[in-house]
Amino acid sequence: MDADETYMRLALVQAALAAEIGEVPIGAVVVCDGEVVAQGHNRREIDHDPAGHAELLAIRLAASRLERWRLSDCTVYVTLEPCPMCAGLMHQARISRCVFGAHDPKAGALGSLYDLHDDHRLNHRFDVSSGILAQESTAMLKAFFGKLRER
């Protein structure tokens, strides 16, 4: 198993934790120099926070732990394609790469609706790899929303 799959599996564990507390199952992991420095999962409902997205929480924790806001040596792994807010934060944090599982055709900002990672008008661009364990990410989201519809 390659490193991207290994770290994405950790993000899937975080997504499962989100589902356990009634949150949309999205998980994120921040890796710097081959070491996991932060993990997070959605907490919008629990914290009553519209910014409580998995990747935002993980990036903020990584910056705090590393005691710097520039995360140019870090990769963010997230189970669902980041929204404009989270992709914007990745731009602001100067991350080097984002790896995501499932595409988000309704809100994805790293290829589906927008290409914030590769917009030449911005002062920072970063690499993106998509589709890593996408089936697992999609299955978790479908199961979660299927249960909601049953209610």
One Martini backbone bead per residue (centre of mass of N, CA, C, O) as a GRO file, in nm:
protein
  151
    1MET     BB    1   0.097   0.036   0.023
    2ASP     BB    2   0.069   0.355  -0.011
    3ALA     BB    3   0.081   0.655   0.142
    4ASP     BB    4  -0.191   0.769   0.051
    5GLU     BB    5  -0.360   0.532   0.159
    6THR     BB    6  -0.273   0.539   0.450
    7TYR     BB    7  -0.375   0.833   0.511
    8MET     BB    8  -0.666   0.790   0.408
    9ARG     BB    9  -0.742   0.585   0.625
   10LEU     BB   10  -0.725   0.791   0.853
   11ALA     BB   11  -0.948   0.973   0.740
   12LEU     BB   12  -1.170   0.754   0.756
   13VAL     BB   13  -1.166   0.733   1.060
   14GLN     BB   14  -1.258   1.024   1.105
   15ALA     BB   15  -1.525   0.995   0.952
   16ALA     BB   16  -1.643   0.783   1.145
   17LEU     BB   17  -1.645   0.968   1.391
   18ALA     BB   18  -1.847   1.166   1.277
   19ALA     BB   19  -2.084   0.967   1.241
   20GLU     BB   20  -2.108   0.888   1.549
   21ILE     BB   21  -2.198   1.214   1.606
   22GLY     BB   22  -2.379   1.311   1.341
   23GLU     BB   23  -2.182   1.369   1.117
   24VAL     BB   24  -2.046   1.430   0.842
   25PRO     BB   25  -1.829   1.196   0.680
   26ILE     BB   26  -1.541   1.377   0.743
   27GLY     BB   27  -1.186   1.352   0.689
   28ALA     BB   28  -0.856   1.455   0.827
   29VAL     BB   29  -0.500   1.488   0.730
   30VAL     BB   30  -0.176   1.595   0.845
   31VAL     BB   31   0.136   1.593   0.659
   32CYS     BB   32   0.484   1.607   0.772
   33ASP     BB   33   0.751   1.458   0.680
   34GLY     BB   34   0.587   1.170   0.728
   35GLU     BB   35   0.402   1.308   0.957
   36VAL     BB   36   0.152   1.310   1.177
   37VAL     BB   37   0.005   1.626   1.309
   38ALA     BB   38  -0.309   1.596   1.214
   39GLN     BB   39  -0.662   1.565   1.301
   40GLY     BB   40  -1.004   1.546   1.156
   41HIS     BB   41  -1.358   1.631   1.192
   42ASN     BB   42  -1.659   1.695   1.171
   43ARG     BB   43  -1.831   1.991   1.377
   44ARG     BB   44  -2.085   2.166   1.314
   45GLU     BB   45  -2.315   2.062   1.499
   46ILE     BB   46  -2.176   2.039   1.778
   47ASP     BB   47  -2.045   2.353   1.755
   48HIS     BB   48  -2.201   2.556   1.584
   49ASP     BB   49  -2.004   2.555   1.304
   50PRO     BB   50  -1.955   2.649   0.977
   51ALA     BB   51  -1.622   2.588   1.007
   52GLY     BB   52  -1.640   2.262   1.095
   53HIS     BB   53  -1.422   2.138   0.915
   54ALA     BB   54  -1.194   1.899   0.888
   55GLU     BB   55  -0.959   2.056   0.745
   56LEU     BB   56  -0.963   2.308   0.918
   57LEU     BB   57  -0.905   2.172   1.190
   58ALA     BB   58  -0.639   2.032   1.104
   59ILE     BB   59  -0.481   2.284   1.015
   60ARG     BB   60  -0.495   2.441   1.280
   61LEU     BB   61  -0.354   2.220   1.448
   62ALA     BB   62  -0.092   2.209   1.288
   63ALA     BB   63  -0.007   2.504   1.331
   64SER     BB   64   0.002   2.486   1.638
   65ARG     BB   65   0.206   2.249   1.665
   66LEU     BB   66   0.426   2.397   1.465
   67GLU     BB   67   0.430   2.710   1.506
   68ARG     BB   68   0.283   2.775   1.214
   69TRP     BB   69   0.128   2.887   0.907
   70ARG     BB   70   0.334   2.758   0.727
   71LEU     BB   71   0.261   2.450   0.519
   72SER     BB   72   0.477   2.375   0.275
   73ASP     BB   73   0.538   2.059   0.398
   74CYS     BB   74   0.230   1.982   0.348
   75THR     BB   75  -0.035   1.736   0.361
   76VAL     BB   76  -0.374   1.696   0.266
   77TYR     BB   77  -0.616   1.468   0.385
   78VAL     BB   78  -0.939   1.397   0.222
   79THR     BB   79  -1.248   1.244   0.159
   80LEU     BB   80  -1.341   1.528   0.042
   81GLU     BB   81  -1.372   1.769  -0.154
   82PRO     BB   82  -1.303   2.079  -0.118
   83CYS     BB   83  -1.411   2.370  -0.046
   84PRO     BB   84  -1.360   2.700  -0.078
   85MET     BB   85  -1.272   2.748   0.214
   86CYS     BB   86  -1.059   2.514   0.235
   87ALA     BB   87  -0.896   2.587  -0.017
   88GLY     BB   88  -0.825   2.870   0.087
   89LEU     BB   89  -0.667   2.774   0.333
   90MET     BB   90  -0.453   2.619   0.176
   91HIS     BB   91  -0.347   2.867   0.041
   92GLN     BB   92  -0.279   3.032   0.302
   93ALA     BB   93  -0.090   2.785   0.419
   94ARG     BB   94   0.089   2.666   0.180
   95ILE     BB   95   0.038   2.409   0.076
   96SER     BB   96   0.155   2.145  -0.137
   97ARG     BB   97  -0.090   1.928  -0.080
   98CYS     BB   98  -0.384   1.747  -0.203
   99VAL     BB   99  -0.577   1.467  -0.086
  100PHE     BB  100  -0.860   1.300  -0.233
  101GLY     BB  101  -1.137   1.121  -0.281
  102ALA     BB  102  -1.414   1.251  -0.335
  103HIS     BB  103  -1.611   1.411  -0.531
  104ASP     BB  104  -1.775   1.753  -0.543
  105PRO     BB  105  -2.024   1.872  -0.750
  106LYS     BB  106  -2.148   2.107  -0.541
  107ALA     BB  107  -1.842   2.216  -0.381
  108GLY     BB  108  -1.588   2.177  -0.542
  109ALA     BB  109  -1.243   2.344  -0.550
  110LEU     BB  110  -1.051   2.088  -0.696
  111GLY     BB  111  -1.225   2.060  -1.007
  112SER     BB  112  -1.537   2.072  -1.019
  113LEU     BB  113  -1.593   2.402  -0.993
  114TYR     BB  114  -1.296   2.459  -0.912
  115ASP     BB  115  -0.927   2.587  -0.927
  116LEU     BB  116  -0.765   2.699  -0.665
  117HIS     BB  117  -0.484   2.542  -0.693
  118ASP     BB  118  -0.460   2.674  -1.024
  119ASP     BB  119  -0.465   2.988  -0.989
  120HIS     BB  120  -0.279   3.239  -1.147
  121ARG     BB  121  -0.390   3.485  -0.962
  122LEU     BB  122  -0.248   3.349  -0.744
  123ASN     BB  123   0.036   3.316  -0.509
  124HIS     BB  124  -0.065   3.005  -0.481
  125ARG     BB  125   0.016   2.666  -0.551
  126PHE     BB  126  -0.119   2.323  -0.566
  127ASP     BB  127  -0.134   1.998  -0.536
  128VAL     BB  128  -0.345   1.730  -0.680
  129SER     BB  129  -0.513   1.436  -0.557
  130SER     BB  130  -0.750   1.196  -0.679
  131GLY     BB  131  -0.939   0.903  -0.583
  132ILE     BB  132  -0.854   0.815  -0.300
  133LEU     BB  133  -1.068   0.602  -0.182
  134ALA     BB  134  -1.351   0.682  -0.307
  135GLN     BB  135  -1.544   0.447  -0.247
  136GLU     BB  136  -1.530   0.468   0.062
  137SER     BB  137  -1.624   0.759   0.087
  138THR     BB  138  -1.893   0.732  -0.064
  139ALA     BB  139  -2.019   0.507   0.108
  140MET     BB  140  -2.029   0.669   0.372
  141LEU     BB  141  -2.209   0.898   0.269
  142LYS     BB  142  -2.450   0.730   0.170
  143ALA     BB  143  -2.516   0.596   0.440
  144PHE     BB  144  -2.572   0.852   0.598
  145PHE     BB  145  -2.799   0.974   0.409
  146GLY     BB  146  -2.981   0.725   0.417
  147LYS     BB  147  -3.049   0.745   0.721
  148LEU     BB  148  -3.177   1.026   0.710
  149ARG     BB  149  -3.413   0.949   0.512
  150GLU     BB  150  -3.551   0.740   0.712
  151ARG     BB  151  -3.660   0.962   0.930
   0.00000   0.00000   0.00000
